[in-house]
PDB file of C-alpha atoms in Angstrom:
ATOM      1  CA  MET X   1     -98.259 118.168  28.363  1.00  0.00           C
ATOM      2  CA  THR X   2    -101.590 116.349  28.329  1.00  0.00           C
ATOM      3  CA  THR X   3    -101.439 113.106  30.330  1.00  0.00           C
ATOM      4  CA  LEU X   4    -103.648 110.081  29.858  1.00  0.00           C
ATOM      5  CA  TYR X   5    -104.046 107.922  32.944  1.00  0.00           C
ATOM      6  CA  GLY X   6    -105.205 104.534  31.762  1.00  0.00           C
ATOM      7  CA  TYR X   7    -104.558 100.839  31.346  1.00  0.00           C
ATOM      8  CA  PHE X   8    -103.547  99.197  28.088  1.00  0.00           C
ATOM      9  CA  ARG X   9    -106.515  96.807  28.023  1.00  0.00           C
ATOM     10  CA  SER X  10    -109.115  99.261  29.290  1.00  0.00           C
ATOM     11  CA  SER X  11    -111.731  99.738  26.561  1.00  0.00           C
ATOM     12  CA  ALA X  12    -112.500 103.224  27.808  1.00  0.00           C
ATOM     13  CA  ALA X  13    -108.839 104.269  27.770  1.00  0.00           C
ATOM     14  CA  TYR X  14    -108.487 102.657  24.321  1.00  0.00           C
ATOM     15  CA  ARG X  15    -111.277 104.955  23.066  1.00  0.00           C
ATOM     16  CA  VAL X  16    -109.494 108.051  24.293  1.00  0.00           C
ATOM     17  CA  ARG X  17    -106.197 106.957  22.770  1.00  0.00           C
ATOM     18  CA  ILE X  18    -107.916 106.603  19.389  1.00  0.00           C
ATOM     19  CA  ALA X  19    -109.500 110.046  19.721  1.00  0.00           C
ATOM     20  CA  LEU X  20    -106.213 111.682  20.696  1.00  0.00           C
ATOM     21  CA  ASN X  21    -104.480 109.984  17.774  1.00  0.00           C
ATOM     22  CA  LEU X  22    -107.166 110.964  15.272  1.00  0.00           C
ATOM     23  CA  LYS X  23    -106.769 114.565  16.418  1.00  0.00           C
ATOM     24  CA  GLY X  24    -102.994 114.313  16.003  1.00  0.00           C
ATOM     25  CA  LEU X  25    -102.391 115.337  19.618  1.00  0.00           C
ATOM     26  CA  THR X  26     -99.240 114.579  21.598  1.00  0.00           C
ATOM     27  CA  TYR X  27     -99.767 113.141  25.073  1.00  0.00           C
ATOM     28  CA  ASP X  28     -97.966 111.312  27.835  1.00  0.00           C
ATOM     29  CA  GLN X  29     -99.271 108.105  29.346  1.00  0.00           C
ATOM     30  CA  THR X  30     -99.237 107.162  33.022  1.00  0.00           C
ATOM     31  CA  PRO X  31    -100.316 103.542  33.516  1.00  0.00           C
ATOM     32  CA  VAL X  32    -102.877 102.647  36.175  1.00  0.00           C
ATOM     33  CA  ASN X  33    -102.787  98.863  36.559  1.00  0.00           C
ATOM     34  CA  LEU X  34    -106.369  97.670  36.979  1.00  0.00           C
ATOM     35  CA  VAL X  35    -105.362  94.086  37.705  1.00  0.00           C
ATOM     36  CA  LYS X  36    -103.237  95.240  40.650  1.00  0.00           C
ATOM     37  CA  GLY X  37    -105.996  97.549  41.895  1.00  0.00           C
ATOM     38  CA  GLU X  38    -104.090 100.785  41.345  1.00  0.00           C
ATOM     39  CA  GLN X  39    -107.333 102.485  40.300  1.00  0.00           C
ATOM     40  CA  ARG X  40    -108.392 102.323  43.952  1.00  0.00           C
ATOM     41  CA  GLY X  41    -105.210 104.012  45.144  1.00  0.00           C
ATOM     42  CA  ASP X  42    -105.209 107.524  46.556  1.00  0.00           C
ATOM     43  CA  GLU X  43    -103.700 109.106  43.433  1.00  0.00           C
ATOM     44  CA  GLN X  44    -106.328 107.802  41.018  1.00  0.00           C
ATOM     45  CA  LEU X  45    -109.177 108.352  43.466  1.00  0.00           C
ATOM     46  CA  ALA X  46    -108.085 111.979  43.701  1.00  0.00           C
ATOM     47  CA  ARG X  47    -108.399 112.208  39.916  1.00  0.00           C
ATOM     48  CA  ASN X  48    -111.593 110.165  39.702  1.00  0.00           C
ATOM     49  CA  PRO X  49    -113.645 109.342  42.830  1.00  0.00           C
ATOM     50  CA  GLN X  50    -115.142 106.366  40.959  1.00  0.00           C
ATOM     51  CA  GLY X  51    -111.721 104.729  40.950  1.00  0.00           C
ATOM     52  CA  MET X  52    -111.864 104.105  37.214  1.00  0.00           C
ATOM     53  CA  VAL X  53    -109.887 104.934  34.092  1.00  0.00           C
ATOM     54  CA  PRO X  54    -109.297 106.829  31.925  1.00  0.00           C
ATOM     55  CA  SER X  55    -108.545 110.252  33.313  1.00  0.00           C
ATOM     56  CA  LEU X  56    -107.149 112.972  31.090  1.00  0.00           C
ATOM     57  CA  GLY X  57    -104.945 115.539  32.799  1.00  0.00           C
ATOM     58  CA  LEU X  58    -104.838 118.831  30.899  1.00  0.00           C
ATOM     59  CA  ASP X  59    -101.987 121.321  30.788  1.00  0.00           C
ATOM     60  CA  ASP X  60    -103.707 123.628  33.278  1.00  0.00           C
ATOM     61  CA  GLY X  61    -104.152 120.896  35.876  1.00  0.00           C
ATOM     62  CA  VAL X  62    -107.813 120.164  35.148  1.00  0.00           C
ATOM     63  CA  VAL X  63    -108.628 116.456  35.051  1.00  0.00           C
ATOM     64  CA  LEU X  64    -111.415 115.038  32.876  1.00  0.00           C
ATOM     65  CA  ASN X  65    -113.103 111.673  33.402  1.00  0.00           C
ATOM     66  CA  GLN X  66    -115.488 109.422  31.437  1.00  0.00           C
ATOM     67  CA  SER X  67    -114.280 108.434  27.982  1.00  0.00           C
ATOM     68  CA  LEU X  68    -117.240 109.725  25.962  1.00  0.00           C
ATOM     69  CA  ALA X  69    -117.112 113.093  27.719  1.00  0.00           C
ATOM     70  CA  ILE X  70    -113.354 113.270  27.072  1.00  0.00           C
ATOM     71  CA  CYS X  71    -113.812 112.441  23.384  1.00  0.00           C
ATOM     72  CA  GLU X  72    -116.504 115.081  22.960  1.00  0.00           C
ATOM     73  CA  TYR X  73    -114.336 117.637  24.789  1.00  0.00           C
ATOM     74  CA  LEU X  74    -111.485 116.898  22.391  1.00  0.00           C
ATOM     75  CA  ASP X  75    -113.861 117.260  19.452  1.00  0.00           C
ATOM     76  CA  GLU X  76    -115.036 120.665  20.651  1.00  0.00           C
ATOM     77  CA  VAL X  77    -111.579 122.021  21.422  1.00  0.00           C
ATOM     78  CA  TYR X  78    -109.871 120.462  18.396  1.00  0.00           C
ATOM     79  CA  PRO X  79    -112.649 120.396  15.766  1.00  0.00           C
ATOM     80  CA  ALA X  80    -110.700 118.835  12.902  1.00  0.00           C
ATOM     81  CA  PRO X  81    -111.007 116.081  11.987  1.00  0.00           C
ATOM     82  CA  ALA X  82    -114.518 115.939  13.405  1.00  0.00           C
ATOM     83  CA  LEU X  83    -115.594 112.950  15.478  1.00  0.00           C
ATOM     84  CA  LEU X  84    -119.249 113.971  15.249  1.00  0.00           C
ATOM     85  CA  PRO X  85    -121.074 115.067  12.094  1.00  0.00           C
ATOM     86  CA  ALA X  86    -122.267 118.652  11.661  1.00  0.00           C
ATOM     87  CA  ASP X  87    -125.884 117.640  11.046  1.00  0.00           C
ATOM     88  CA  ALA X  88    -128.013 117.170  14.190  1.00  0.00           C
ATOM     89  CA  LEU X  89    -129.683 113.968  12.991  1.00  0.00           C
ATOM     90  CA  ALA X  90    -126.343 112.481  11.967  1.00  0.00           C
ATOM     91  CA  ARG X  91    -124.849 113.402  15.355  1.00  0.00           C
ATOM     92  CA  ALA X  92    -127.753 111.661  17.058  1.00  0.00           C
ATOM     93  CA  ARG X  93    -127.160 108.510  15.006  1.00  0.00           C
ATOM     94  CA  VAL X  94    -123.448 108.443  15.802  1.00  0.00           C
ATOM     95  CA  ARG X  95    -124.109 109.004  19.507  1.00  0.00           C
ATOM     96  CA  SER X  96    -126.747 106.251  19.449  1.00  0.00           C
ATOM     97  CA  LEU X  97    -124.301 103.755  17.948  1.00  0.00           C
ATOM     98  CA  ALA X  98    -121.547 104.809  20.344  1.00  0.00           C
ATOM     99  CA  GLN X  99    -123.798 104.533  23.381  1.00  0.00           C
ATOM    100  CA  LEU X 100    -125.137 101.149  22.318  1.00  0.00           C
ATOM    101  CA  ILE X 101    -121.575  99.941  22.792  1.00  0.00           C
ATOM    102  CA  ALA X 102    -120.200 102.142  25.555  1.00  0.00           C
ATOM    103  CA  CYS X 103    -123.293 102.376  27.749  1.00  0.00           C
ATOM    104  CA  ASP X 104    -125.231  99.164  27.137  1.00  0.00           C
ATOM    105  CA  THR X 105    -122.691  96.490  26.123  1.00  0.00           C
ATOM    106  CA  HIS X 106    -119.291  97.300  27.582  1.00  0.00           C
ATOM    107  CA  PRO X 107    -120.341  98.005  31.221  1.00  0.00           C
ATOM    108  CA  LEU X 108    -121.712  94.479  31.605  1.00  0.00           C
ATOM    109  CA  ASN X 109    -118.369  92.975  30.583  1.00  0.00           C
ATOM    110  CA  ASN X 110    -115.721  95.191  32.096  1.00  0.00           C
ATOM    111  CA  LEU X 111    -113.137  93.954  34.577  1.00  0.00           C
ATOM    112  CA  ARG X 112    -114.865  94.998  37.786  1.00  0.00           C
ATOM    113  CA  VAL X 113    -118.091  93.204  36.776  1.00  0.00           C
ATOM    114  CA  LEU X 114    -116.237  90.031  35.807  1.00  0.00           C
ATOM    115  CA  LYS X 115    -114.254  90.123  39.063  1.00  0.00           C
ATOM    116  CA  TYR X 116    -117.482  90.494  41.036  1.00  0.00           C
ATOM    117  CA  LEU X 117    -119.038  87.548  39.208  1.00  0.00           C
ATOM    118  CA  VAL X 118    -116.094  85.352  40.141  1.00  0.00           C
ATOM    119  CA  GLY X 119    -115.132  86.725  43.548  1.00  0.00           C
ATOM    120  CA  GLU X 120    -118.482  87.588  45.132  1.00  0.00           C
ATOM    121  CA  LEU X 121    -120.949  85.388  43.273  1.00  0.00           C
ATOM    122  CA  GLY X 122    -118.690  82.366  42.843  1.00  0.00           C
ATOM    123  CA  ALA X 123    -118.989  82.029  39.075  1.00  0.00           C
ATOM    124  CA  ASP X 124    -116.438  79.695  37.524  1.00  0.00           C
ATOM    125  CA  ASP X 125    -114.536  80.483  34.317  1.00  0.00           C
ATOM    126  CA  ASN X 126    -117.154  78.806  32.133  1.00  0.00           C
ATOM    127  CA  ALA X 127    -119.967  80.823  33.676  1.00  0.00           C
ATOM    128  CA  LYS X 128    -117.934  84.015  33.321  1.00  0.00           C
ATOM    129  CA  LEU X 129    -117.328  83.346  29.626  1.00  0.00           C
ATOM    130  CA  THR X 130    -120.988  82.485  29.099  1.00  0.00           C
ATOM    131  CA  TRP X 131    -121.967  85.804  30.683  1.00  0.00           C
ATOM    132  CA  TYR X 132    -119.449  87.730  28.614  1.00  0.00           C
ATOM    133  CA  ARG X 133    -120.403  86.147  25.299  1.00  0.00           C
ATOM    134  CA  HIS X 134    -124.120  86.528  25.968  1.00  0.00           C
ATOM    135  CA  TRP X 135    -123.890  90.304  26.347  1.00  0.00           C
ATOM    136  CA  VAL X 136    -121.556  90.666  23.377  1.00  0.00           C
ATOM    137  CA  THR X 137    -124.071  88.729  21.294  1.00  0.00           C
ATOM    138  CA  GLU X 138    -126.928  90.926  22.515  1.00  0.00           C
ATOM    139  CA  GLY X 139    -125.039  94.125  21.756  1.00  0.00           C
ATOM    140  CA  PHE X 140    -123.464  93.110  18.465  1.00  0.00           C
ATOM    141  CA  THR X 141    -126.691  91.632  17.085  1.00  0.00           C
ATOM    142  CA  ALA X 142    -128.412  94.980  17.568  1.00  0.00           C
ATOM    143  CA  LEU X 143    -125.407  96.921  16.305  1.00  0.00           C
ATOM    144  CA  GLU X 144    -125.050  94.774  13.177  1.00  0.00           C
ATOM    145  CA  ALA X 145    -128.715  95.351  12.351  1.00  0.00           C
ATOM    146  CA  ALA X 146    -128.347  99.107  12.843  1.00  0.00           C
ATOM    147  CA  LEU X 147    -125.228  99.277  10.695  1.00  0.00           C
ATOM    148  CA  ALA X 148    -126.279  96.881   7.935  1.00  0.00           C
ATOM    149  CA  GLY X 149    -129.660  98.544   7.609  1.00  0.00           C
ATOM    150  CA  GLY X 150    -128.431 102.103   7.917  1.00  0.00           C
ATOM    151  CA  ALA X 151    -128.413 104.224   4.771  1.00  0.00           C
ATOM    152  CA  ASN X 152    -125.620 106.352   6.232  1.00  0.00           C
ATOM    153  CA  THR X 153    -123.289 103.459   6.993  1.00  0.00           C
ATOM    154  CA  GLY X 154    -120.229 103.704   4.764  1.00  0.00           C
ATOM    155  CA  ASP X 155    -116.639 102.599   5.088  1.00  0.00           C
ATOM    156  CA  PHE X 156    -117.121 103.357   8.774  1.00  0.00           C
ATOM    157  CA  CYS X 157    -120.091 103.330  11.136  1.00  0.00           C
ATOM    158  CA  HIS X 158    -121.328 106.615   9.714  1.00  0.00           C
ATOM    159  CA  GLY X 159    -120.034 107.728   6.357  1.00  0.00           C
ATOM    160  CA  ASP X 160    -116.520 107.332   5.081  1.00  0.00           C
ATOM    161  CA  THR X 161    -114.526 108.867   7.926  1.00  0.00           C
ATOM    162  CA  PRO X 162    -114.170 107.601  11.503  1.00  0.00           C
ATOM    163  CA  THR X 163    -116.516 108.965  14.141  1.00  0.00           C
ATOM    164  CA  LEU X 164    -117.170 108.501  17.828  1.00  0.00           C
ATOM    165  CA  ALA X 165    -119.049 105.306  16.960  1.00  0.00           C
ATOM    166  CA  ASP X 166    -115.920 103.725  15.446  1.00  0.00           C
ATOM    167  CA  ILE X 167    -113.888 104.875  18.432  1.00  0.00           C
ATOM    168  CA  CYS X 168    -116.236 102.845  20.643  1.00  0.00           C
ATOM    169  CA  LEU X 169    -116.534  99.905  18.261  1.00  0.00           C
ATOM    170  CA  ILE X 170    -112.890  98.898  17.948  1.00  0.00           C
ATOM    171  CA  PRO X 171    -112.157  98.330  21.662  1.00  0.00           C
ATOM    172  CA  GLN X 172    -115.306  96.230  21.941  1.00  0.00           C
ATOM    173  CA  VAL X 173    -114.295  94.136  18.932  1.00  0.00           C
ATOM    174  CA  TYR X 174    -110.815  93.707  20.428  1.00  0.00           C
ATOM    175  CA  ASN X 175    -112.249  92.413  23.688  1.00  0.00           C
ATOM    176  CA  ALA X 176    -114.738  90.138  21.924  1.00  0.00           C
ATOM    177  CA  GLU X 177    -111.855  88.583  20.000  1.00  0.00           C
ATOM    178  CA  ARG X 178    -109.829  88.245  23.189  1.00  0.00           C
ATOM    179  CA  PHE X 179    -112.658  86.274  24.792  1.00  0.00           C
ATOM    180  CA  GLU X 180    -113.020  84.188  21.612  1.00  0.00           C
ATOM    181  CA  CYS X 181    -116.529  85.337  20.755  1.00  0.00           C
ATOM    182  CA  ASP X 182    -117.822  84.127  17.407  1.00  0.00           C
ATOM    183  CA  LEU X 183    -118.124  87.239  15.218  1.00  0.00           C
ATOM    184  CA  SER X 184    -119.082  85.457  11.989  1.00  0.00           C
ATOM    185  CA  ALA X 185    -122.674  86.711  12.243  1.00  0.00           C
ATOM    186  CA  TYR X 186    -121.525  90.326  12.074  1.00  0.00           C
ATOM    187  CA  PRO X 187    -120.017  90.964   8.618  1.00  0.00           C
ATOM    188  CA  THR X 188    -120.665  94.705   8.679  1.00  0.00           C
ATOM    189  CA  ILE X 189    -118.972  95.077  12.045  1.00  0.00           C
ATOM    190  CA  GLN X 190    -116.008  93.037  10.807  1.00  0.00           C
ATOM    191  CA  ARG X 191    -115.720  95.095   7.607  1.00  0.00           C
ATOM    192  CA  ILE X 192    -115.766  98.396   9.495  1.00  0.00           C
ATOM    193  CA  ALA X 193    -113.302  97.071  12.088  1.00  0.00           C
ATOM    194  CA  ALA X 194    -110.857  96.129   9.314  1.00  0.00           C
ATOM    195  CA  ASN X 195    -111.139  99.613   7.812  1.00  0.00           C
ATOM    196  CA  CYS X 196    -110.481 101.217  11.181  1.00  0.00           C
ATOM    197  CA  ARG X 197    -107.511  99.006  12.005  1.00  0.00           C
ATOM    198  CA  ALA X 198    -105.864  99.955   8.711  1.00  0.00           C
ATOM    199  CA  LEU X 199    -105.531 103.538   9.992  1.00  0.00           C
ATOM    200  CA  PRO X 200    -102.452 104.485  12.059  1.00  0.00           C
ATOM    201  CA  ALA X 201    -104.582 106.307  14.638  1.00  0.00           C
ATOM    202  CA  PHE X 202    -106.309 103.034  15.507  1.00  0.00           C
ATOM    203  CA  ALA X 203    -103.283 100.778  15.113  1.00  0.00           C
ATOM    204  CA  ASN X 204    -101.146 102.962  17.381  1.00  0.00           C
ATOM    205  CA  ALA X 205    -103.881 102.968  20.027  1.00  0.00           C
ATOM    206  CA  ALA X 206    -104.109  99.168  20.171  1.00  0.00           C
ATOM    207  CA  PRO X 207    -103.395  97.577  23.560  1.00  0.00           C
ATOM    208  CA  GLU X 208    -100.312  95.710  22.370  1.00  0.00           C
ATOM    209  CA  ALA X 209     -98.757  98.994  21.199  1.00  0.00           C
ATOM    210  CA  GLN X 210     -98.923 100.630  24.644  1.00  0.00           C
ATOM    211  CA  PRO X 211     -95.963 101.120  26.993  1.00  0.00           C
ATOM    212  CA  ASP X 212     -97.637  99.142  29.799  1.00  0.00           C
ATOM    213  CA  ALA X 213     -98.623  96.196  27.594  1.00  0.00           C
ATOM    214  CA  SER X 214     -97.862  92.859  29.209  1.00  0.00           C
TER     215      SER X 214
END
């Protein structure tokens, strides 16, 4: 049985849950509580020396790390429904949108960065929220422009079926809402997010639907 090691609020684990669900794959979940520091424990460090989640344990004992790499692995091994388009230019666009979120926006706002801001740099809650909302604004302003001005934007980030870009978008929208970011300037993002959340694969991957939700 495939096992996902993750945390219910982890954006990266959320991405992999969506991908697994879109592929219709059955998997077990083993929670790794980031708030309690379990990602730095010996078991998770053995799976991932970075001490991060998610990790995906395969049936043969191989463990995969990094959410985008896991999603692309799943797409190659289980090609339908496809998470990346067949056309090279379309694939590049989807990867660009996905990486705008996963590589340039999310890392600045994840838990370990926020904890460092507060614990090591002495930022108070207001400063932490200001930091968080600034980088969401930077990322979503660029993403909204790319989506609204993109001829290939459809019901979803690219076309009328979910792709890797949507898999990255929804966790970032969830976290932006959780930190009470104003999303009114991003109507295309909000429209696509609503379309995604109407699908069971996304709804069942939501943090509140996970066994370790608290």
